[in-house]
Each structure stands twice: as C-alpha cells, then as structure tokens.
Coordinates of C-alpha atoms in Angstrom, one line a residue:
Chain A
M24 CA -0.4 -34.1 -27.0
R25 CA 3.3 -33.2 -26.9
R26 CA 3.0 -34.3 -23.1
L27 CA 1.4 -37.4 -24.2
T28 CA 4.4 -38.2 -26.6
S29 CA 6.9 -37.7 -24.6
G30 CA 5.3 -39.6 -22.0
V31 CA 5.1 -42.5 -24.3
A32 CA 8.5 -41.9 -25.5
F33 CA 9.7 -41.9 -21.4
A34 CA 7.9 -45.4 -21.1
A35 CA 9.4 -47.1 -24.1
L36 CA 12.5 -46.2 -23.2
Y37 CA 12.5 -47.7 -19.6
G38 CA 10.9 -50.4 -20.7
L39 CA 13.3 -51.1 -23.2
L40 CA 16.5 -50.5 -20.8
I41 CA 14.6 -52.9 -18.4
F42 CA 14.3 -55.3 -21.2
L43 CA 18.1 -54.8 -21.8
W44 CA 18.5 -55.8 -18.3
W45 CA 16.4 -58.8 -17.8
L46 CA 18.3 -59.6 -21.2
I47 CA 21.9 -59.8 -19.8
A48 CA 20.6 -61.3 -16.4
Y49 CA 18.9 -63.9 -18.7
L50 CA 22.3 -64.6 -20.6
N51 CA 23.9 -64.8 -17.4
R52 CA 21.9 -66.5 -15.4
G53 CA 23.2 -69.7 -13.4
A54 CA 24.5 -70.3 -9.8
G55 CA 27.0 -67.5 -8.5
S56 CA 26.0 -65.0 -11.5
P57 CA 26.6 -61.6 -10.6
F58 CA 24.0 -60.6 -12.3
V59 CA 20.3 -60.2 -11.1
G60 CA 16.8 -59.8 -13.3
P61 CA 14.4 -57.2 -12.5
V62 CA 11.7 -60.1 -11.5
Q63 CA 14.2 -61.3 -9.2
L64 CA 15.5 -58.1 -8.1
V65 CA 12.2 -57.0 -6.3
R66 CA 11.8 -60.7 -5.0
A67 CA 15.3 -60.4 -3.3
V68 CA 14.1 -56.6 -2.0
W69 CA 11.2 -58.5 -0.1
D70 CA 13.0 -61.4 1.1
Q71 CA 16.0 -58.7 2.4
W72 CA 13.6 -56.5 3.9
P73 CA 13.9 -57.1 7.2
V74 CA 18.0 -56.8 6.6
L75 CA 17.2 -53.5 4.3
Q76 CA 14.7 -52.2 6.3
P77 CA 17.0 -51.0 9.4
S78 CA 19.4 -50.1 6.9
L79 CA 17.5 -47.7 4.8
A80 CA 16.1 -46.2 8.3
A81 CA 20.0 -45.9 9.6
T82 CA 20.9 -44.0 6.2
A83 CA 18.0 -41.9 5.4
E84 CA 18.2 -40.6 9.1
E85 CA 22.2 -39.8 8.7
A86 CA 21.2 -38.5 5.2
A87 CA 18.2 -35.9 6.5
L88 CA 20.2 -34.6 9.6
G89 CA 23.5 -34.3 7.3
F90 CA 20.8 -32.5 4.6
A91 CA 19.3 -30.3 7.2
A92 CA 22.3 -28.9 8.7
G93 CA 24.1 -28.4 5.3
V94 CA 20.7 -26.4 4.6
C95 CA 20.7 -24.2 7.5
L96 CA 24.4 -23.4 7.7
A97 CA 24.1 -22.7 3.7
V98 CA 20.9 -20.5 4.0
V99 CA 22.2 -18.5 7.2
L100 CA 25.8 -17.8 5.6
S101 CA 24.0 -16.8 2.0
L102 CA 21.5 -14.3 3.9
V103 CA 24.7 -13.3 5.5
T104 CA 25.7 -12.3 1.9
I105 CA 23.3 -9.9 1.0
R106 CA 24.4 -7.2 3.6
F107 CA 28.0 -7.8 3.0
R108 CA 29.1 -8.7 -0.5
Y109 CA 32.5 -9.1 -0.1
L110 CA 32.5 -11.7 2.8
G111 CA 29.9 -13.2 0.7
T112 CA 32.7 -13.6 -2.1
L113 CA 35.5 -14.9 0.6
I114 CA 32.7 -17.7 2.0
G115 CA 31.9 -18.4 -1.5
R116 CA 35.6 -19.0 -2.5
L117 CA 36.4 -21.1 0.9
A118 CA 33.0 -23.1 0.3
L119 CA 34.5 -23.9 -3.2
V120 CA 37.6 -25.1 -1.8
L121 CA 36.1 -27.3 0.6
Y122 CA 33.9 -28.7 -1.9
S123 CA 36.8 -29.5 -4.2
L124 CA 38.0 -32.0 -1.3
P125 CA 36.9 -35.5 -1.9
L126 CA 34.6 -36.8 1.0
I127 CA 35.8 -40.0 0.7
A128 CA 39.1 -39.0 1.3
I129 CA 38.5 -36.9 4.1
A130 CA 36.0 -39.4 5.9
P131 CA 38.7 -41.4 7.8
L132 CA 40.2 -38.3 9.3
L133 CA 36.5 -37.2 10.6
V134 CA 36.2 -41.1 12.3
I135 CA 39.2 -40.2 13.8
W136 CA 38.1 -37.2 15.1
F137 CA 34.5 -37.7 15.6
G138 CA 34.1 -41.5 15.7
A139 CA 32.4 -43.8 13.6
G140 CA 29.1 -43.0 15.0
L141 CA 26.2 -40.8 13.9
V142 CA 28.0 -37.2 14.2
T143 CA 30.3 -38.6 11.0
K144 CA 27.9 -39.3 9.1
V145 CA 25.6 -36.4 9.2
T146 CA 29.0 -34.1 8.8
I147 CA 30.0 -35.7 5.6
A148 CA 26.3 -35.6 4.1
A149 CA 25.9 -32.1 5.3
L150 CA 29.1 -31.4 3.7
A151 CA 28.0 -33.0 0.3
S152 CA 24.5 -31.1 0.4
F153 CA 26.2 -27.2 1.9
F154 CA 27.7 -26.0 -1.4
L155 CA 25.0 -26.9 -3.6
V156 CA 22.6 -24.5 -1.7
L157 CA 25.1 -22.0 -0.6
V158 CA 26.4 -21.5 -4.2
N159 CA 22.5 -21.6 -6.1
F160 CA 20.8 -19.5 -3.1
S161 CA 23.6 -16.7 -3.1
T162 CA 23.8 -16.2 -6.4
A163 CA 19.9 -15.8 -6.5
L164 CA 19.6 -13.5 -3.5
V165 CA 21.8 -11.2 -5.2
S166 CA 20.3 -11.1 -8.6
T167 CA 17.2 -9.9 -8.1
D168 CA 15.6 -7.8 -11.1
R169 CA 17.1 -4.2 -10.7
Q170 CA 13.9 -2.7 -11.3
A171 CA 12.2 -4.8 -8.6
L172 CA 14.8 -3.4 -6.1
E173 CA 14.3 0.0 -7.6
M174 CA 10.8 -0.2 -7.1
M175 CA 11.3 -0.7 -3.2
E176 CA 13.8 2.1 -2.9
V177 CA 11.2 4.4 -4.6
I178 CA 9.0 4.0 -2.0
G179 CA 11.6 4.7 0.7
A180 CA 11.5 0.9 1.8
P181 CA 14.1 0.1 4.5
F182 CA 17.0 -3.0 3.6
M183 CA 15.3 -5.5 5.5
T184 CA 11.7 -4.9 3.8
V185 CA 13.4 -4.6 1.1
S186 CA 15.1 -8.3 2.0
V187 CA 12.0 -9.9 3.4
R188 CA 9.5 -8.8 1.0
V189 CA 11.2 -8.9 -2.8
R190 CA 14.9 -10.5 -2.4
I191 CA 14.0 -13.9 0.0
P192 CA 10.9 -14.4 -2.1
Y193 CA 12.4 -14.2 -5.2
A194 CA 15.4 -16.5 -4.7
L195 CA 13.0 -19.2 -3.0
P196 CA 12.5 -20.7 -6.4
S197 CA 16.5 -21.3 -6.7
L198 CA 17.0 -22.6 -2.9
F199 CA 14.2 -25.3 -3.5
A200 CA 15.9 -26.3 -7.1
S201 CA 19.2 -26.9 -5.0
F202 CA 17.5 -28.8 -2.9
R203 CA 16.5 -30.9 -5.8
A204 CA 20.0 -32.0 -6.3
A205 CA 21.6 -31.4 -2.3
A206 CA 19.0 -34.0 -1.1
P207 CA 20.6 -37.2 -3.5
A208 CA 24.0 -35.2 -2.6
A209 CA 23.4 -35.6 1.1
V210 CA 22.5 -39.1 0.7
I211 CA 25.6 -40.4 -1.5
G212 CA 27.6 -38.2 1.6
A213 CA 25.7 -40.8 4.2
T214 CA 26.4 -43.6 2.1
V215 CA 30.3 -43.1 1.5
A216 CA 30.7 -42.1 5.2
E217 CA 29.3 -46.0 6.3
W218 CA 32.2 -47.4 4.2
V219 CA 34.7 -46.3 6.2
G220 CA 33.1 -47.2 9.5
A221 CA 29.5 -48.0 10.6
N222 CA 27.4 -50.6 12.7
Q223 CA 24.8 -49.9 10.2
G224 CA 23.2 -48.3 7.1
L225 CA 22.7 -49.5 3.5
G226 CA 26.7 -48.4 2.7
I227 CA 27.9 -50.8 5.3
T228 CA 25.1 -53.2 4.0
I229 CA 26.4 -53.1 0.4
L230 CA 29.9 -53.4 1.7
S231 CA 29.3 -56.8 3.6
A232 CA 27.4 -58.0 0.6
M233 CA 30.2 -57.2 -1.4
Q234 CA 32.7 -59.0 0.7
S235 CA 30.2 -61.8 1.1
Y236 CA 29.6 -62.0 -2.5
S237 CA 25.6 -62.1 -1.8
I238 CA 24.7 -60.9 -5.0
P239 CA 20.8 -60.8 -4.2
L240 CA 21.5 -58.7 -1.3
L241 CA 24.4 -56.4 -3.0
W242 CA 21.5 -55.9 -5.8
S243 CA 18.8 -55.2 -3.3
S244 CA 20.7 -52.4 -1.6
I245 CA 22.3 -50.7 -4.3
F246 CA 18.2 -50.4 -5.1
V247 CA 16.8 -49.2 -2.0
V248 CA 19.8 -46.7 -1.8
S249 CA 18.8 -45.1 -5.4
L250 CA 15.4 -45.5 -4.6
L251 CA 16.1 -43.1 -1.4
S252 CA 17.9 -40.8 -3.5
L253 CA 15.4 -40.5 -6.4
V254 CA 12.4 -40.1 -3.4
S255 CA 14.7 -37.2 -2.2
Y256 CA 14.7 -35.6 -5.1
G257 CA 11.3 -36.2 -6.6
F258 CA 9.7 -35.0 -2.9
F259 CA 11.5 -31.6 -3.7
A260 CA 11.2 -31.5 -7.3
V261 CA 7.1 -31.4 -6.5
L262 CA 7.5 -29.5 -3.4
G263 CA 8.9 -26.7 -5.4
R264 CA 6.1 -26.9 -8.1
K265 CA 3.6 -27.1 -5.4
L266 CA 5.2 -23.9 -3.5
F267 CA 6.1 -21.7 -6.7
P268 CA 3.8 -22.3 -9.2
W269 CA 4.6 -18.7 -10.6
H270 CA 7.5 -19.5 -11.4
E271 CA 8.6 -20.7 -14.5
S272 CA 5.1 -18.6 -15.6
N273 CA 6.7 -15.3 -14.3
A274 CA 7.9 -14.2 -17.4
T275 CA 4.5 -12.9 -18.3
S276 CA 5.4 -9.5 -15.5
G277 CA 8.3 -8.5 -17.8
A278 CA 5.9 -9.0 -21.2
Chain B
M3 CA 19.0 30.8 -8.8
I4 CA 16.4 28.6 -7.6
S5 CA 12.9 29.6 -8.3
T6 CA 10.9 27.5 -5.4
P7 CA 7.1 28.4 -5.0
A8 CA 5.9 29.4 -2.0
P9 CA 4.4 26.5 -0.1
L10 CA 1.3 28.2 0.1
S11 CA 1.0 27.6 -3.7
Q12 CA 0.6 24.0 -3.4
S13 CA -2.9 23.6 -2.0
E14 CA -4.1 25.4 -5.4
T15 CA -1.5 23.6 -7.6
A16 CA -1.2 20.1 -7.9
G17 CA 2.0 18.3 -8.0
G18 CA 5.8 18.9 -7.7
A19 CA 8.1 21.3 -9.3
I20 CA 11.3 19.8 -10.4
T21 CA 14.5 22.4 -10.8
V22 CA 17.6 20.2 -12.5
D23 CA 20.3 22.7 -12.5
S24 CA 23.8 22.1 -14.6
L25 CA 23.5 18.1 -14.2
G26 CA 26.1 15.6 -15.2
M27 CA 26.3 12.3 -14.8
T28 CA 29.7 10.4 -15.2
F29 CA 30.1 6.3 -15.0
D30 CA 33.2 5.0 -13.7
L31 CA 34.0 1.8 -16.0
G32 CA 37.4 0.9 -14.4
K33 CA 40.0 2.4 -17.0
Q34 CA 37.6 4.4 -18.8
S35 CA 34.6 6.3 -17.9
L36 CA 31.2 6.6 -19.8
T37 CA 30.4 10.5 -19.6
A38 CA 26.0 9.5 -19.9
L39 CA 24.6 12.8 -19.3
A40 CA 26.2 16.6 -19.6
G41 CA 24.9 19.8 -18.5
I42 CA 21.5 19.4 -18.2
S43 CA 19.5 22.4 -17.0
L44 CA 15.8 22.4 -17.2
E45 CA 12.6 23.8 -14.7
M46 CA 9.3 21.5 -14.6
K47 CA 6.3 23.4 -13.6
H48 CA 3.4 22.0 -11.0
G49 CA 1.2 19.8 -13.0
E50 CA 3.3 19.6 -16.2
F51 CA 3.4 16.4 -18.4
C52 CA 7.3 16.7 -19.7
S53 CA 8.1 13.7 -21.9
F54 CA 12.3 13.4 -22.8
I55 CA 12.6 11.9 -26.2
G56 CA 16.3 10.3 -27.5
P57 CA 18.0 7.9 -29.1
S58 CA 18.7 4.8 -27.1
G59 CA 22.1 5.6 -25.3
C60 CA 21.3 9.3 -24.4
G61 CA 20.8 8.8 -20.8
K62 CA 17.3 9.2 -20.6
S63 CA 16.7 6.9 -18.2
T64 CA 19.7 7.9 -16.2
L65 CA 18.0 10.9 -16.1
L66 CA 14.9 10.1 -14.8
R67 CA 16.5 7.8 -12.0
L68 CA 18.3 11.1 -11.2
I69 CA 15.3 12.9 -10.7
A70 CA 13.9 10.1 -8.9
G71 CA 17.3 10.2 -6.3
L72 CA 17.9 6.7 -7.1
I73 CA 21.3 7.5 -8.2
E74 CA 23.7 10.6 -7.0
P75 CA 24.7 13.1 -10.1
S76 CA 28.5 13.4 -10.4
V77 CA 27.9 17.2 -10.9
G78 CA 25.1 19.5 -10.5
T79 CA 22.1 19.6 -8.3
V80 CA 18.2 18.0 -8.6
R81 CA 15.8 19.7 -6.3
V82 CA 12.0 18.9 -5.8
D83 CA 9.8 21.5 -4.3
G84 CA 13.0 22.9 -2.9
E85 CA 14.6 19.7 -1.8
D86 CA 17.3 17.6 -3.3
A87 CA 16.2 14.2 -4.8
A88 CA 17.2 11.7 -2.1
T89 CA 15.1 13.5 0.1
A90 CA 12.0 13.7 -1.9
R91 CA 12.3 10.2 -2.3
Q92 CA 12.6 9.3 1.5
K93 CA 9.2 11.2 1.7
R94 CA 7.7 9.3 -1.1
K95 CA 6.8 12.0 -3.4
F96 CA 7.7 9.9 -6.7
G97 CA 5.5 7.4 -8.3
F98 CA 8.0 5.5 -10.5
V99 CA 6.6 3.3 -13.5
F100 CA 9.2 0.9 -14.8
Q101 CA 10.3 -0.4 -18.4
D102 CA 8.7 -3.8 -17.0
A103 CA 5.5 -3.8 -14.9
V104 CA 7.8 -5.6 -12.1
L105 CA 4.8 -6.5 -10.5
L106 CA 5.6 -9.5 -7.3
P107 CA 4.9 -12.7 -9.0
W108 CA 3.5 -14.3 -5.6
R109 CA 1.4 -11.7 -5.0
T110 CA -2.0 -10.9 -6.3
V111 CA -2.9 -7.8 -8.3
I112 CA -4.5 -6.4 -5.4
E113 CA -1.6 -7.5 -3.0
N114 CA 0.7 -5.7 -5.2
I115 CA -1.1 -2.7 -5.2
E116 CA -1.1 -2.5 -1.4
L117 CA 2.7 -3.1 -1.1
P118 CA 3.9 0.1 -1.1
M119 CA 1.2 1.1 1.7
I120 CA 2.7 -1.9 3.4
V121 CA 6.1 -0.6 3.5
A122 CA 4.2 3.1 4.4
H123 CA 2.9 1.7 7.6
V124 CA -0.9 2.7 6.1
P125 CA -3.5 0.6 8.4
K126 CA -5.2 -2.6 6.8
Q127 CA -9.2 -0.7 6.3
E128 CA -7.8 2.0 4.7
R129 CA -5.0 0.1 2.2
R130 CA -8.0 -2.5 1.0
Q131 CA -9.9 0.4 -0.2
K132 CA -7.2 2.8 -1.6
A133 CA -6.1 -0.2 -3.9
K134 CA -9.7 -0.8 -4.3
D135 CA -10.1 2.7 -5.7
L136 CA -7.2 2.7 -7.7
L137 CA -8.0 -0.7 -9.2
D138 CA -11.3 1.0 -10.4
L139 CA -8.9 4.1 -11.9
V140 CA -6.9 1.7 -14.2
G141 CA -10.6 -0.3 -14.8
L142 CA -9.4 -3.6 -13.5
A143 CA -11.5 -3.8 -10.9
D144 CA -12.5 -7.4 -11.6
F145 CA -9.3 -8.5 -11.6
A146 CA -8.2 -7.7 -7.8
Q147 CA -7.6 -11.5 -7.0
V148 CA -6.2 -12.8 -9.8
A149 CA -2.3 -13.9 -10.0
P150 CA 0.5 -11.3 -12.1
A151 CA 0.7 -14.2 -14.5
K152 CA -2.4 -14.0 -15.6
L153 CA -2.6 -10.6 -16.9
S154 CA -2.0 -9.2 -20.2
G155 CA 1.1 -7.0 -21.2
G156 CA -1.1 -4.0 -21.3
M157 CA -3.1 -5.3 -17.7
A158 CA 0.1 -5.6 -16.2
R159 CA 1.0 -2.1 -17.2
R160 CA -2.0 -1.1 -15.5
V161 CA -1.6 -2.1 -12.6
A162 CA 2.1 -0.7 -12.3
I163 CA 0.5 2.5 -12.6
A164 CA -2.1 1.8 -10.2
R165 CA 0.6 0.6 -8.0
S166 CA 3.0 3.5 -8.6
L167 CA 0.1 6.1 -7.3
V168 CA -0.9 4.3 -4.2
L169 CA 0.8 6.7 -2.0
D170 CA -0.3 9.8 -3.5
P171 CA 2.8 10.6 -5.3
S172 CA 3.3 14.7 -6.3
I173 CA 6.0 13.4 -9.6
L174 CA 4.9 10.4 -11.9
L175 CA 8.4 9.1 -13.3
L176 CA 7.6 7.1 -16.3
D177 CA 10.5 4.9 -17.9
E178 CA 9.1 4.1 -21.1
P179 CA 6.3 1.7 -19.5
F180 CA 4.7 1.0 -22.7
G181 CA 7.9 0.1 -24.7
S182 CA 7.0 -3.3 -25.1
L183 CA 3.5 -3.3 -26.0
D184 CA 2.0 -3.4 -29.3
E185 CA 1.1 -0.2 -31.1
I186 CA -2.9 -0.1 -30.5
T187 CA -2.4 -1.7 -27.0
R188 CA 0.2 1.3 -26.6
Q189 CA -2.0 3.7 -27.8
R190 CA -4.8 3.0 -25.8
M191 CA -2.6 2.9 -22.9
N192 CA -1.8 6.4 -23.6
V193 CA -5.0 7.4 -23.6
E194 CA -5.6 5.8 -20.3
L195 CA -2.2 7.3 -18.8
Q196 CA -3.8 10.9 -19.7
R197 CA -6.8 10.5 -18.0
I198 CA -5.0 9.2 -14.8
W199 CA -2.6 12.2 -15.0
A200 CA -5.6 14.1 -15.2
A201 CA -7.5 12.7 -12.3
E202 CA -4.6 12.6 -10.1
R203 CA -3.0 16.2 -10.8
C204 CA 0.6 15.2 -10.7
T205 CA 3.4 16.2 -12.1
A206 CA 4.7 13.5 -14.8
V207 CA 8.1 12.9 -16.3
L208 CA 8.0 10.7 -19.5
V209 CA 10.9 8.9 -20.6
T210 CA 10.4 7.2 -24.4
H211 CA 11.7 6.8 -27.9
N212 CA 8.5 7.4 -29.2
V213 CA 7.6 10.4 -30.6
G214 CA 4.0 10.3 -31.2
E215 CA 3.8 9.0 -27.5
A216 CA 5.5 12.1 -26.3
V217 CA 3.2 14.3 -28.4
F218 CA 0.3 12.9 -27.7
L219 CA 0.8 12.9 -23.7
S220 CA 2.5 16.1 -23.1
D221 CA 2.7 19.6 -22.3
R222 CA 6.5 19.8 -23.6
V223 CA 9.1 17.8 -24.9
I224 CA 12.3 17.6 -24.5
V225 CA 14.7 16.2 -26.9
L226 CA 18.0 14.7 -25.6
G227 CA 21.0 13.9 -28.0
A228 CA 23.9 11.2 -27.2
R229 CA 27.3 10.9 -25.9
P230 CA 26.7 13.0 -24.5
G231 CA 23.3 13.1 -23.3
R232 CA 22.7 17.0 -23.6
I233 CA 19.6 18.8 -24.4
I234 CA 19.2 19.6 -27.9
A235 CA 15.7 21.1 -28.6
E236 CA 12.5 21.7 -26.5
R237 CA 9.1 22.1 -27.9
I238 CA 6.0 23.3 -26.2
I239 CA 3.0 20.9 -27.5
D240 CA 0.2 23.3 -27.1
L241 CA -2.9 21.0 -28.5
P242 CA -5.8 21.2 -26.3
R243 CA -6.6 18.5 -23.7
P244 CA -8.1 16.0 -23.2
R245 CA -6.3 14.5 -25.9
T246 CA -7.9 11.9 -28.3
L247 CA -6.6 9.4 -30.7
E248 CA -8.6 11.0 -33.3
M249 CA -6.0 14.1 -33.2
I250 CA -3.2 11.6 -34.2
G251 CA -4.2 12.2 -37.7
E252 CA -4.5 16.0 -37.8
P253 CA -1.8 18.3 -39.5
R254 CA -1.4 20.1 -36.5
F255 CA -0.3 16.8 -34.4
F256 CA 1.9 15.6 -37.3
E257 CA 3.5 18.9 -37.6
H258 CA 4.9 18.3 -33.8
T259 CA 6.3 14.8 -34.6
R260 CA 7.5 16.0 -37.9
Q261 CA 9.2 18.6 -36.3
L262 CA 10.4 16.8 -33.4
S263 CA 11.7 13.7 -35.5
G264 CA 13.5 16.0 -37.6
V265 CA 15.4 17.3 -34.7
L266 CA 16.0 13.6 -33.4
L267 CA 17.6 12.9 -36.7
S268 CA 19.9 15.6 -36.5
G269 CA 20.9 14.7 -33.4
A270 CA 21.5 11.4 -34.2
V271 CA 23.8 12.6 -37.1
V272 CA 25.5 15.1 -34.7
G273 CA 26.2 11.6 -32.6
A274 CA 27.6 9.9 -34.9
E275 CA 29.9 12.7 -36.2
S276 CA 31.1 12.8 -32.8
D277 CA 31.6 9.3 -32.4
A278 CA 34.1 9.0 -35.6

C-alpha cells in the first residue's frame, strides 16, 4: 500500500515537472527559442538519431572502458589494503589528492600527453570512477563484522580463506553500490574529456550544437547523455539487488 | 602447579580441561590503559559446564576470548589439555557461539554449518552427512536449504550452535548466546543447550549476565566483579540433571539465584566505590 502511494506520488511529481517544462517551452515558443518542449524533444531525438547514434556509441565506449579500468585498479588496490593496512591508508590519501584535482583542468594536459584519442577519454573516465570504488570497497573490506572474523579464527582458518569466504563476500554489496555512483561518473568523465578535444562523442556533439546554435540537437544530445548516465546507474542498481538479495535483510542474523 | 590429567583418561572423560593461572589483561588505550581482568585463576574439569556472570564491563567476554586463544593475555597463562590456548585453537578444540548468530547471509543454513568443515578440508560426502546430523540435533532438519534471513532469532542461534559443534570441539565457548532473545525463547534455548551439551559430552563455558540462565545450565557459577574484572565468588550448583523448566520454581533453585544475585549486587557496589 505504501509502495503504491509512493509510486503515485512519484508519477505525480514527474508529471508536474514535465508539465512545467512544457509550459515554459510553450510560453517561449517561436523561431530561435532556446527552449524545446517534451514532444519536440522526442521528435528531435528521432530526427537527429543518425548523428546521435555514433556519438552515443563513442561516448558509451569511452565511459565503459574507463569505468572498467578504474574499477579494476580500485579493486586490486582495495584488496591490497586487507593485508597491508598502512599501505591502504597511503593509497587512500593519494587517491583523495587525485580526486580533488578538477578533471576539466587536467584534461588538456592529458590531451598533450596522449593526444585527443581514446586513451585520454578512457583515462579521465577511469579517474572519475576510480576513487568512488576505492573508498567504498576498501572501507567495506576492513569493516567486516568482528564476530564473523572471530568465528573463522576459532576454526583456524588461514588469512586467504577468511578473505575469500568472509571479507570479500561481505564487501561485495558495497562494491556494487559504489558502481551505481561510479558508472555515471565515468559518463561525465568521458563527456568532459571530449570537450577538450575529440572527433566524435556526445560531448563534442553538445559543444558543436552550442557553437552552431542548433537548439534541437543540443537538447537531444543532453537528453541522450543523461539517459546513458541514468541507464548505467539503473543497470548496477538492478544487478546489485539481483546478486545480493540478502544484503538489506541480513540484519535478521543479528536479531 | 598445573594438573594435567593423563591422556589415557580422555577416552573415559569427554571434553577438555582448562587451567587458567593468574591471568590478567590490560588494554592499551593510547594515553590510558584499561585493566579488564586481573589475577584470574581457575580450573575447569573435563565435561564440566561452567558459567561466568558479572555486570557489563567486568571482562567476561574478554576472558572467553583469552580461553579461546583469540587474544593474548598481558600476564598469566591459559592452558587447555596442557597446551597453550592458541595451539589448542589451531587444533580446533573450541566451538564458539557468539552474541549474534553471525550466519553468512549468502549461504544457506546447511552451507553455513558446512563452512568450518570446508576450512578443515573434510571430504564433501562426510560434510553433508555431519551437517544433516547436527541439524537434526538442533531440531532444524527441515530448514537445511533456507536462507539465514528467513530464520527467527531462536532458530538462527540453533544454527550457530550446530555450526560451533561441527568439528567436534572438546570445549564449547558461549558468549551471551541468547542475550538478545525474549525470555520464553531463551528458556527454551537453555533446555536445548543442556540437551546438546549432554549429547556432545563437551566442556562448556558460558558467559551471561542472566543469573537464572547460569544456574539452570551450570555445574558451577563463577561471579566476576568489575574494574578490574576478578573472581569474587564461586558456587557449585548441585541440582540434579537433566534440569527442567519446572525446577526454576523450586526453592533450591531460588536459593542459588538469590545467593548469586546477592554477591553480584555487593560486587557492583564494591566496584562503584572503587570507581569514586
């Protein structure tokens, strides 16, 4: 019942927002208006699809590769922290410094180093997703239930067994939760990287649409890149729920 | 002087014996240090059921972890069948039941019970059979394939007990295992625990803050005082076994709990005075 009510509330909220959007676009209608209404947007996406499709594919590829690279690095470094706590602290601090650097500011440097090709985009997307995964996973790996660890210790389980059987499985839901934030971050990273220099991609489409004042293309590019971001989030949200149905309900074992 | 029974007596007597000698535990808390336990000496016989009761903060859980060899004492020794505690732990002499059931939520009930046997490299066939036998023992034969999240608190404790027994430990250590259960479930679990302990013929050490529970289960109750944790009294519970819930209403049961509660209360007062 509560679920139904919240569903209705959400639908109403979205309905209201779309209506407001439509209203603003309607009031500002006319040639050269910077606003595009909901219906026009759908039509624009349809019309611009031949342009948008390859751009989407390029950005998605960069984001996916960057995400994969960032995740791999973060997972490996996190696993290292189980054994070497002090090294883990050092890595965490270094990652924080790296994360504090504005990506848009270091992107030009990367372009000079690696050129305006795939490597730059993948690197920036990787940097954008790396930190979120590292912090979440490494924290989860060292905050395993003390009693669960003692339970393994009592039966004389060696370090590797404890890690594989208890520590890592307990931390996996946190890892997947971090993916939900890291995947959209990789999309943003890839888009930002394209702004600095690229041959194709949604970032470059947005940029050129802005420069040529092509309002429908600009809106539809924004729409598609947002959709990509949202889908990447939703994918990991659903996957996490499917893989770890016990996660939210595991409080019962302590009740 | 450590009295180690000759090995030949082990075939006749079940369980393992524990000797604790002038044990002390001080935790280093940076600028301060906290003495959790001081001057603990005691002997536990093979097959004995012994309880520690005391106010929270008296170090009773710490004592249990010292016996299990999970932590190293600051001073003194713990010997289990003549070996030091860490060695006994490596030889898997202990079964440990924690405050929480700590079942791994991604494994089914039977898989949780099998886990210690996987760690101990027990062959698969034997694993299944042993796990089934123990599920029978704790009365959960029909719940083998259930996820832990689906179990009630009492059922989860039964699984935890089954898991702790799976490697045939000679000593069962219980750290307030029923502390978070309601009174009725707790009493039922106590009856179960007594039955299981009798069936397994192991030595059992229970930590609890519930006097009735300690009297019901134990051959001997040891009262700990707080700050630092030390033994302030000891009482032999000579009630016949098996004990039944009806016995709780009898005067002789009440006499034990009354005496122990009195000591606990005076210990708490002494603890409070030394605090000031």
